[in-house]
């Protein structure tokens, strides 16, 4: 534990030397990654240079805007890419994102960042890291974004089918209702066929159980919370894999949960890095002097 | 060299200014009631728009998928049902918005009060109500 804290301190010191520059680089990398992944949705576009230009412009914009504007931009770009293949599909996705924005993102702007975080974790095959992390740091407010992310990830494959049902070449304003009915019929059978609901329930139970554990006044409550969340995810997903028709890999779930719990354990050991009040540099002056002060809080090991 | 106590106070003031100062000043520049009302108004407008979209989709489903008769769909009973659903949604989101924005305002106010107390300590005043003199501590 002492080594982890020492490592965390050196990392913080290194980061604080050029905090502004590091933040810009991290935001640019996040923008490139997210908008690069979104360019996969450009099914109807033959021009990779167009998607590359859009990706680069949006990545640069990411360094300048707030997190909620970044999410809005991501949603708009996703709809733009989809509209290259199918106008109706883009409209459906736009309505979905609009409802999420109006009913959740507006009220909980910071918690809604869990949605892109969870989708990124799904891409790296460790989606379990987000519910375990949320149990420690966010609590029950993460239930809605985690469930939304599970729904989005589990049903992204439907977009291709929807685009094939209503391709852009066949689009007419008069025929939009017929296309919508066909898309509805396709979605009705496809969405009912998978078990994303049960997976979302398991993650929500893990978040609540872990959060409840952090509110109990015992020793090592955070470590126990990680263990409890991880155990619930493993057991829950095993039950879901056996009882329902959800496509859940048992070995993948167990390994992924163990790895995710280990990562969250390392993060919570060094979590003073996340605390804005740690290792800051401030400048001020009075009538006689300029003060350049480095503030490093003490850690109780 | 100024005494260490003064430097500690000025450092804490600077840390607050850097991390919360701007946002807290924006929040506390309104009365709590006005701040919560303003935020809730935005939430209600958004919820109304969202409800309008859901109701439109619901009626499109009834008319074009189930192929219900138009006069069955557009009648007084349906309108009352939809109205009640929208009102319930607005009430729920108003309550959520009031709790969250009220909490946000209270935290900002508490931090600002702490900031004022530190300023008083720095200027050698006994309480925060005597802070009409100029503060000699300028922050960059």
Short mmCIF file of C-alpha atoms in Angstrom, two decimals:
data_model
loop_
_atom_site.label_atom_id
_atom_site.label_comp_id
_atom_site.label_asym_id
_atom_site.label_seq_id
_atom_site.Cartn_x
_atom_site.Cartn_y
_atom_site.Cartn_z
CA UNK A 1 0.00 0.00 0.00
CA UNK A 2 2.86 2.37 0.87
CA UNK A 3 4.44 1.72 -2.54
CA UNK A 4 1.17 2.51 -4.27
CA UNK A 5 0.87 5.79 -2.39
CA UNK A 6 4.48 6.73 -3.20
CA UNK A 7 3.88 5.89 -6.84
CA UNK A 8 0.69 7.94 -6.76
CA UNK A 9 2.53 10.90 -5.25
CA UNK A 10 5.23 10.82 -7.98
CA UNK A 11 2.54 10.52 -10.64
CA UNK A 12 0.67 13.51 -9.19
CA UNK A 13 3.87 15.58 -8.97
CA UNK A 14 4.70 14.74 -12.59
CA UNK A 15 1.15 15.56 -13.71
CA UNK A 16 1.02 18.86 -11.78
CA UNK A 17 4.19 20.12 -13.47
CA UNK A 18 2.28 20.65 -16.72
CA UNK A 19 -1.35 20.17 -15.69
CA UNK A 20 -2.90 22.35 -18.40
CA UNK A 21 -0.91 20.71 -21.20
CA UNK A 22 -1.63 17.21 -19.91
CA UNK A 23 -5.38 18.00 -19.71
CA UNK A 24 -5.38 19.19 -23.33
CA UNK A 25 -3.54 16.07 -24.50
CA UNK A 26 -5.87 13.74 -22.55
CA UNK A 27 -8.97 15.50 -23.88
CA UNK A 28 -7.57 15.34 -27.45
CA UNK A 29 -6.85 11.61 -27.08
CA UNK A 30 -10.33 11.01 -25.63
CA UNK A 31 -11.88 12.98 -28.51
CA UNK A 32 -9.88 11.07 -31.13
CA UNK A 33 -10.84 7.76 -29.56
CA UNK A 34 -14.57 8.51 -29.17
CA UNK A 35 -15.09 10.17 -32.55
CA UNK A 36 -12.88 7.59 -34.24
CA UNK A 37 -15.11 4.83 -32.84
CA UNK A 38 -18.24 6.76 -33.86
CA UNK A 39 -16.97 6.92 -37.47
CA UNK A 40 -17.76 3.18 -37.66
CA UNK A 41 -21.42 4.27 -37.87
CA UNK A 42 -20.72 5.97 -41.23
CA UNK A 43 -21.97 2.91 -43.06
CA UNK A 44 -23.19 4.79 -46.12
CA UNK A 45 -20.11 6.89 -46.62
CA UNK A 46 -17.48 5.97 -49.24
CA UNK A 47 -15.25 8.84 -48.23
CA UNK A 48 -12.91 7.97 -45.37
CA UNK A 49 -11.25 11.38 -45.72
CA UNK A 50 -14.57 13.06 -44.85
CA UNK A 51 -14.95 11.01 -41.65
CA UNK A 52 -11.28 11.63 -40.83
CA UNK A 53 -11.74 15.40 -41.11
CA UNK A 54 -14.87 15.27 -38.94
CA UNK A 55 -13.05 13.12 -36.36
CA UNK A 56 -10.08 15.50 -36.20
CA UNK A 57 -12.26 18.64 -35.96
CA UNK A 58 -14.41 17.14 -33.22
CA UNK A 59 -11.34 15.91 -31.31
CA UNK A 60 -9.95 19.48 -31.34
CA UNK A 61 -13.33 20.83 -30.19
CA UNK A 62 -13.30 18.33 -27.31
CA UNK A 63 -10.29 20.14 -25.83
CA UNK A 64 -12.27 23.38 -25.66
CA UNK A 65 -15.78 22.41 -24.56
CA UNK A 66 -17.37 21.18 -21.31
CA UNK A 67 -18.28 17.50 -20.74
CA UNK A 68 -22.02 17.99 -21.46
CA UNK A 69 -21.27 19.78 -24.75
CA UNK A 70 -18.87 16.94 -25.60
CA UNK A 71 -21.70 14.41 -25.08
CA UNK A 72 -24.08 16.53 -27.16
CA UNK A 73 -21.47 16.73 -29.93
CA UNK A 74 -20.97 12.96 -29.81
CA UNK A 75 -24.71 12.35 -30.14
CA UNK A 76 -25.01 14.80 -33.06
CA UNK A 77 -22.03 13.30 -34.89
CA UNK A 78 -23.46 9.78 -34.40
CA UNK A 79 -26.75 10.94 -35.97
CA UNK A 80 -24.84 12.65 -38.80
CA UNK A 81 -22.92 9.47 -39.62
CA UNK A 82 -26.11 7.38 -39.48
CA UNK A 83 -27.92 9.81 -41.78
CA UNK A 84 -25.35 8.93 -44.47
CA UNK A 85 -26.82 5.41 -44.52
CA UNK A 86 -30.43 5.94 -43.44
CA UNK A 87 -32.35 9.12 -42.59
CA UNK A 88 -35.04 7.24 -40.61
CA UNK A 89 -32.43 5.41 -38.49
CA UNK A 90 -30.69 8.72 -37.75
CA UNK A 91 -34.04 10.19 -36.72
CA UNK A 92 -34.78 7.27 -34.36
CA UNK A 93 -31.34 7.57 -32.76
CA UNK A 94 -31.70 11.37 -32.52
CA UNK A 95 -35.05 11.00 -30.71
CA UNK A 96 -33.49 8.46 -28.32
CA UNK A 97 -30.53 10.75 -27.52
CA UNK A 98 -32.85 13.77 -27.19
CA UNK A 99 -35.00 11.97 -24.60
CA UNK A 100 -31.90 10.88 -22.62
CA UNK A 101 -30.61 14.47 -22.71
CA UNK A 102 -33.88 16.02 -21.62
CA UNK A 103 -34.77 13.51 -18.88
CA UNK A 104 -31.31 12.79 -17.47
CA UNK A 105 -28.24 14.62 -18.82
CA UNK A 106 -29.69 18.11 -18.14
CA UNK A 107 -30.30 17.28 -14.49
CA UNK A 108 -27.24 15.10 -13.80
CA UNK A 109 -24.55 16.39 -16.22
CA UNK A 110 -21.59 14.90 -14.36
CA UNK A 111 -23.16 11.49 -13.71
CA UNK A 112 -24.11 11.17 -17.38
CA UNK A 113 -20.39 10.95 -18.23
CA UNK A 114 -20.75 7.36 -16.97
CA UNK A 115 -22.44 6.53 -20.31
CA UNK A 116 -19.40 7.18 -22.56
CA UNK A 117 -17.13 5.76 -19.84
CA UNK A 118 -19.10 2.50 -19.78
CA UNK A 119 -19.18 2.30 -23.60
CA UNK A 120 -15.39 2.79 -23.63
CA UNK A 121 -15.03 0.08 -20.97
CA UNK A 122 -17.19 -2.24 -23.10
CA UNK A 123 -14.85 -1.60 -26.05
CA UNK A 124 -11.87 -2.68 -23.90
CA UNK A 125 -13.84 -5.76 -22.70
CA UNK A 126 -13.93 -4.61 -19.04
CA UNK A 127 -17.39 -3.09 -18.61
CA UNK A 128 -17.52 -4.32 -14.99
CA UNK A 129 -15.04 -1.62 -13.94
CA UNK A 130 -17.69 1.10 -14.19
CA UNK A 131 -20.32 -0.40 -11.82
CA UNK A 132 -17.60 -1.24 -9.23
CA UNK A 133 -16.14 2.27 -9.54
CA UNK A 134 -19.61 3.85 -9.41
CA UNK A 135 -20.45 1.90 -6.23
CA UNK A 136 -17.52 3.63 -4.49
CA UNK A 137 -17.66 7.12 -5.91
CA UNK A 138 -21.09 7.87 -7.34
CA UNK A 139 -23.73 5.67 -5.71
CA UNK A 140 -27.33 5.05 -6.82
CA UNK A 141 -27.22 8.03 -9.20
CA UNK A 142 -25.15 5.88 -11.55
CA UNK A 143 -27.98 3.35 -12.01
CA UNK A 144 -29.64 5.20 -14.88
CA UNK A 145 -26.49 5.92 -16.97
CA UNK A 146 -25.14 2.38 -16.43
CA UNK A 147 -28.47 0.87 -17.56
CA UNK A 148 -28.59 3.23 -20.55
CA UNK A 149 -25.02 2.25 -21.53
CA UNK A 150 -25.85 -1.48 -21.27
CA UNK A 151 -28.93 -0.91 -23.48
CA UNK A 152 -26.92 1.11 -26.05
CA UNK A 153 -24.06 -1.41 -26.23
CA UNK A 154 -26.36 -4.45 -26.38
CA UNK A 155 -28.46 -3.00 -29.19
CA UNK A 156 -25.95 -1.15 -31.38
CA UNK A 157 -25.93 -4.12 -33.77
CA UNK A 158 -29.56 -3.29 -34.63
CA UNK A 159 -28.51 -0.08 -36.40
CA UNK A 160 -27.22 -2.01 -39.41
CA UNK A 161 -30.51 -3.89 -39.76
CA UNK A 162 -32.47 -0.64 -39.43
CA UNK A 163 -30.34 1.04 -42.10
CA UNK A 164 -30.94 -1.91 -44.45
CA UNK A 165 -34.72 -1.70 -43.92
CA UNK A 166 -34.82 2.01 -44.69
CA UNK A 167 -31.77 2.92 -46.83
CA UNK A 168 -31.07 6.55 -47.73
CA UNK A 169 -31.49 5.86 -51.46
CA UNK A 170 -35.16 4.93 -50.92
CA UNK A 171 -35.96 7.87 -48.64
CA UNK A 172 -39.03 9.98 -49.42
CA UNK A 173 -40.81 12.32 -47.00
CA UNK A 174 -44.15 10.64 -47.77
CA UNK A 175 -42.79 7.16 -47.14
CA UNK A 176 -41.27 8.03 -43.75
CA UNK A 177 -44.23 6.58 -41.80
CA UNK A 178 -44.06 3.25 -43.66
CA UNK A 179 -40.31 3.04 -42.96
CA UNK A 180 -40.97 3.86 -39.29
CA UNK A 181 -43.53 1.03 -39.05
CA UNK A 182 -41.08 -1.42 -40.67
CA UNK A 183 -38.31 -0.31 -38.29
CA UNK A 184 -40.68 -0.68 -35.32
CA UNK A 185 -41.57 -4.22 -36.40
CA UNK A 186 -37.88 -5.11 -36.74
CA UNK A 187 -36.99 -3.60 -33.35
CA UNK A 188 -39.88 -5.29 -31.55
CA UNK A 189 -38.60 -8.79 -32.33
CA UNK A 190 -34.88 -7.98 -32.06
CA UNK A 191 -34.91 -6.11 -28.70
CA UNK A 192 -37.17 -8.62 -26.94
CA UNK A 193 -34.76 -11.36 -27.99
CA UNK A 194 -31.79 -10.44 -25.78
CA UNK A 195 -31.22 -10.27 -22.02
CA UNK A 196 -29.68 -6.81 -21.60
CA UNK A 197 -32.33 -6.01 -18.97
CA UNK A 198 -31.02 -8.74 -16.66
CA UNK A 199 -27.43 -7.63 -17.13
CA UNK A 200 -28.45 -4.04 -16.29
CA UNK A 201 -30.28 -5.29 -13.17
CA UNK A 202 -27.15 -7.17 -12.00
CA UNK A 203 -25.01 -4.04 -12.44
CA UNK A 204 -27.58 -1.89 -10.59
CA UNK A 205 -27.73 -4.33 -7.66
CA UNK A 206 -23.90 -4.34 -7.55
CA UNK A 207 -23.83 -0.52 -7.44
CA UNK A 208 -26.41 -0.32 -4.65
CA UNK A 209 -24.77 -3.08 -2.57
CA UNK A 210 -21.29 -1.56 -2.95
CA UNK A 211 -22.55 1.92 -2.11
CA UNK A 212 -24.42 0.60 0.95
CA UNK A 213 -21.18 -1.05 2.10
CA UNK A 214 -19.27 2.26 1.87
CA UNK A 215 -21.82 3.84 4.23
CA UNK A 216 -21.24 1.23 6.93
CA UNK A 217 -18.77 2.26 9.65
CA UNK A 218 -16.40 -0.68 9.64
CA UNK A 219 -12.74 -1.11 8.84
CA UNK A 220 -11.79 -1.50 5.19
CA UNK A 221 -15.32 -0.60 4.06
CA UNK A 222 -14.06 0.47 0.62
CA UNK A 223 -12.18 -2.75 0.00
CA UNK A 224 -15.25 -4.70 1.15
CA UNK A 225 -17.45 -2.63 -1.14
CA UNK A 226 -15.25 -3.56 -4.12
CA UNK A 227 -15.37 -7.23 -3.10
CA UNK A 228 -19.16 -7.20 -2.62
CA UNK A 229 -19.81 -5.44 -5.95
CA UNK A 230 -17.47 -7.83 -7.76
CA UNK A 231 -19.06 -10.89 -6.15
CA UNK A 232 -22.58 -9.73 -7.01
CA UNK A 233 -21.56 -9.13 -10.64
CA UNK A 234 -19.97 -12.59 -10.97
CA UNK A 235 -22.85 -14.45 -9.29
CA UNK A 236 -25.50 -12.34 -11.01
CA UNK A 237 -24.05 -12.81 -14.49
CA UNK A 238 -23.65 -16.57 -13.88
CA UNK A 239 -27.35 -16.77 -13.01
CA UNK A 240 -28.26 -14.63 -16.03
CA UNK A 241 -26.14 -16.80 -18.36
CA UNK A 242 -27.77 -20.02 -17.06
CA UNK A 243 -31.38 -18.94 -16.63
CA UNK A 244 -31.94 -16.45 -19.48
CA UNK A 245 -31.02 -16.31 -23.14
CA UNK A 246 -28.58 -13.44 -22.64
CA UNK A 247 -25.26 -13.96 -24.39
CA UNK A 248 -22.91 -13.72 -21.44
CA UNK A 249 -19.50 -15.35 -21.41
CA UNK A 250 -19.05 -17.00 -18.00
CA UNK A 251 -15.23 -17.12 -18.06
CA UNK A 252 -15.07 -13.60 -19.54
CA UNK A 253 -17.36 -12.29 -16.81
CA UNK A 254 -15.32 -13.87 -14.01
CA UNK A 255 -11.95 -12.77 -15.37
CA UNK A 256 -13.21 -9.35 -16.39
CA UNK A 257 -14.75 -8.73 -12.97
CA UNK A 258 -11.60 -9.79 -11.14
CA UNK A 259 -9.44 -7.54 -13.33
CA UNK A 260 -11.91 -4.65 -12.99
CA UNK A 261 -12.03 -5.03 -9.20
CA UNK A 262 -8.21 -5.04 -9.07
CA UNK A 263 -8.04 -1.85 -11.15
CA UNK A 264 -10.63 -0.12 -8.96
CA UNK A 265 -8.71 -1.23 -5.86
CA UNK A 266 -5.55 0.39 -7.22
CA UNK A 267 -7.48 3.55 -8.10
CA UNK A 268 -9.09 3.85 -4.67
CA UNK A 269 -5.68 3.33 -3.02
CA UNK A 270 -4.39 6.35 -4.90
CA UNK A 271 -7.63 8.25 -5.11
CA UNK A 272 -6.16 11.46 -3.75
CA UNK A 273 -5.07 12.01 -7.37
CA UNK A 274 -8.74 12.52 -8.22
CA UNK A 275 -9.14 14.99 -5.37
CA UNK A 276 -8.73 18.54 -6.70
CA UNK A 277 -7.44 19.66 -3.32
CA UNK A 278 -4.25 17.62 -3.59
CA UNK A 279 -0.87 18.91 -4.71
CA UNK A 280 -1.98 22.24 -6.10
CA UNK A 281 0.00 25.25 -7.13
CA UNK A 282 -1.52 28.63 -6.36
CA UNK A 283 -0.24 32.19 -6.89
CA UNK A 284 -1.30 35.38 -5.16
CA UNK A 285 0.16 38.69 -4.04
CA UNK A 286 -0.21 41.36 -1.44
CA UNK A 287 1.33 44.84 -1.15
CA UNK A 288 4.81 43.57 -0.52
CA UNK A 289 5.27 40.14 -2.03
CA UNK A 290 4.25 37.73 -4.75
CA UNK A 291 3.54 34.25 -3.39
CA UNK A 292 3.98 31.04 -5.38
CA UNK A 293 2.74 28.27 -3.14
CA UNK A 294 2.72 24.53 -3.66
CA UNK A 295 0.11 22.86 -1.45
CA UNK A 296 0.51 19.13 -0.69
CA UNK A 297 -1.92 17.70 1.86
CA UNK A 298 -0.72 15.06 4.28
CA UNK A 299 -1.80 11.49 3.70
CA UNK A 300 -2.71 9.37 6.73
CA UNK A 301 -1.29 5.92 5.83
CA UNK B 1 8.23 38.16 5.31
CA UNK B 2 4.57 37.96 6.37
CA UNK B 3 3.77 35.65 9.21
CA UNK B 4 2.97 32.03 8.37
CA UNK B 5 -0.61 32.21 9.64
CA UNK B 6 -1.43 34.92 7.11
CA UNK B 7 0.21 32.91 4.32
CA UNK B 8 -1.86 29.84 5.24
CA UNK B 9 -5.07 31.85 5.16
CA UNK B 10 -4.18 33.46 1.83
CA UNK B 11 -3.26 30.04 0.41
CA UNK B 12 -6.62 28.57 1.44
CA UNK B 13 -8.40 31.57 -0.06
CA UNK B 14 -6.47 31.09 -3.31
CA UNK B 15 -7.29 27.36 -3.41
CA UNK B 16 -10.99 28.14 -2.98
CA UNK B 17 -10.82 30.84 -5.67
CA UNK B 18 -9.14 28.48 -8.11
CA UNK B 19 -11.52 25.56 -7.67
CA UNK B 20 -14.93 26.92 -6.67
CA UNK B 21 -14.80 30.72 -6.60
CA UNK B 22 -16.25 31.57 -10.01
CA UNK B 23 -18.98 28.94 -9.97
CA UNK B 24 -20.03 29.74 -6.39
CA UNK B 25 -20.21 33.46 -7.08
CA UNK B 26 -22.48 32.81 -10.07
CA UNK B 27 -24.74 30.60 -7.97
CA UNK B 28 -24.92 32.83 -4.89
CA UNK B 29 -25.45 36.00 -6.94
CA UNK B 30 -29.14 34.94 -6.92
CA UNK B 31 -31.38 34.32 -3.96
CA UNK B 32 -31.83 30.58 -3.35
CA UNK B 33 -35.46 30.68 -4.37
CA UNK B 34 -34.68 32.48 -7.64
CA UNK B 35 -31.80 30.13 -8.45
CA UNK B 36 -33.92 27.02 -7.87
CA UNK B 37 -36.83 28.52 -9.81
CA UNK B 38 -34.60 29.40 -12.79
CA UNK B 39 -33.04 25.93 -12.90
CA UNK B 40 -36.43 24.22 -12.48
CA UNK B 41 -37.89 26.29 -15.31
CA UNK B 42 -35.24 24.92 -17.68
CA UNK B 43 -35.91 21.38 -16.44
CA UNK B 44 -39.68 21.76 -16.88
CA UNK B 45 -39.31 23.09 -20.42
CA UNK B 46 -37.09 20.13 -21.29
CA UNK B 47 -39.49 17.65 -19.69
CA UNK B 48 -42.43 19.22 -21.56
CA UNK B 49 -40.58 18.87 -24.88
CA UNK B 50 -39.62 15.29 -24.07
CA UNK B 51 -43.20 14.48 -23.05
CA UNK B 52 -44.50 16.00 -26.29
CA UNK B 53 -42.17 13.73 -28.29
CA UNK B 54 -43.22 10.62 -26.33
CA UNK B 55 -46.93 11.46 -26.70
CA UNK B 56 -46.46 12.04 -30.43
CA UNK B 57 -44.71 8.66 -30.79
CA UNK B 58 -47.45 6.99 -28.73
CA UNK B 59 -50.23 8.37 -30.93
CA UNK B 60 -48.29 7.48 -34.11
CA UNK B 61 -48.05 3.92 -32.75
CA UNK B 62 -51.79 3.82 -32.04
CA UNK B 63 -52.79 5.28 -35.39
CA UNK B 64 -50.34 3.57 -37.77
CA UNK B 65 -49.24 0.33 -36.10
CA UNK B 66 -52.33 -0.79 -34.18
CA UNK B 67 -54.51 1.16 -36.69
CA UNK B 68 -56.91 2.39 -34.06
CA UNK B 69 -59.74 4.62 -35.18
CA UNK B 70 -58.83 8.33 -34.99
CA UNK B 71 -61.92 9.24 -33.00
CA UNK B 72 -61.04 6.58 -30.38
CA UNK B 73 -57.55 7.99 -30.03
CA UNK B 74 -58.38 11.73 -30.00
CA UNK B 75 -61.08 12.05 -27.38
CA UNK B 76 -61.53 13.77 -24.03
CA UNK B 77 -60.67 10.74 -21.89
CA UNK B 78 -57.35 10.20 -23.74
CA UNK B 79 -56.52 13.90 -23.46
CA UNK B 80 -57.19 13.84 -19.70
CA UNK B 81 -55.06 10.69 -19.33
CA UNK B 82 -52.16 12.32 -21.20
CA UNK B 83 -52.56 15.54 -19.26
CA UNK B 84 -52.38 13.71 -15.93
CA UNK B 85 -49.27 11.78 -17.06
CA UNK B 86 -47.52 15.03 -18.11
CA UNK B 87 -48.46 16.80 -14.87
CA UNK B 88 -47.18 13.86 -12.76
CA UNK B 89 -43.91 13.89 -14.72
CA UNK B 90 -43.54 17.65 -14.24
CA UNK B 91 -44.20 17.35 -10.50
CA UNK B 92 -41.66 14.52 -10.10
CA UNK B 93 -38.95 16.41 -12.01
CA UNK B 94 -39.74 19.64 -10.15
CA UNK B 95 -39.21 17.81 -6.86
CA UNK B 96 -35.95 16.25 -8.10
CA UNK B 97 -34.77 19.60 -9.46
CA UNK B 98 -35.66 21.42 -6.24
CA UNK B 99 -33.73 18.93 -4.11
CA UNK B 100 -30.65 18.86 -6.34
CA UNK B 101 -30.43 22.59 -7.07
CA UNK B 102 -31.27 23.45 -3.47
CA UNK B 103 -28.41 21.21 -2.34
CA UNK B 104 -26.09 22.80 -4.90
CA UNK B 105 -27.00 26.30 -3.69
CA UNK B 106 -26.58 25.35 -0.02
CA UNK B 107 -23.12 23.90 -0.64
CA UNK B 108 -22.07 26.99 -2.62
CA UNK B 109 -23.40 29.25 0.11
CA UNK B 110 -21.57 27.29 2.80
CA UNK B 111 -18.29 27.53 0.88
CA UNK B 112 -18.79 31.26 0.31
CA UNK B 113 -19.43 31.74 4.02
CA UNK B 114 -16.22 29.85 4.80
CA UNK B 115 -14.41 32.10 2.33
CA UNK B 116 -15.82 35.24 4.02
CA UNK B 117 -14.78 33.95 7.46
CA UNK B 118 -11.23 33.38 6.23
CA UNK B 119 -11.21 36.88 4.75
CA UNK B 120 -12.30 38.30 8.10
CA UNK B 121 -9.55 36.38 9.86
CA UNK B 122 -7.05 37.72 7.34
CA UNK B 123 -8.21 41.31 7.77
CA UNK B 124 -8.41 40.94 11.55
CA UNK B 125 -12.16 41.43 11.72
CA UNK B 126 -14.32 39.67 14.31
CA UNK B 127 -17.29 38.74 12.13
CA UNK B 128 -18.25 38.71 8.50
CA UNK B 129 -20.73 41.59 8.77
CA UNK B 130 -17.89 44.13 9.07
CA UNK B 131 -16.32 43.51 5.67
CA UNK B 132 -16.89 46.87 4.05
CA UNK B 133 -13.20 47.80 3.93
CA UNK B 134 -11.15 46.99 0.88
CA UNK B 135 -9.35 43.73 0.99
CA UNK B 136 -5.62 44.20 0.58
CA UNK B 137 -5.09 40.65 -0.54
CA UNK B 138 -5.30 40.49 -4.33
CA UNK B 139 -5.28 37.15 -5.99
CA UNK B 140 -3.77 36.54 -9.41
#
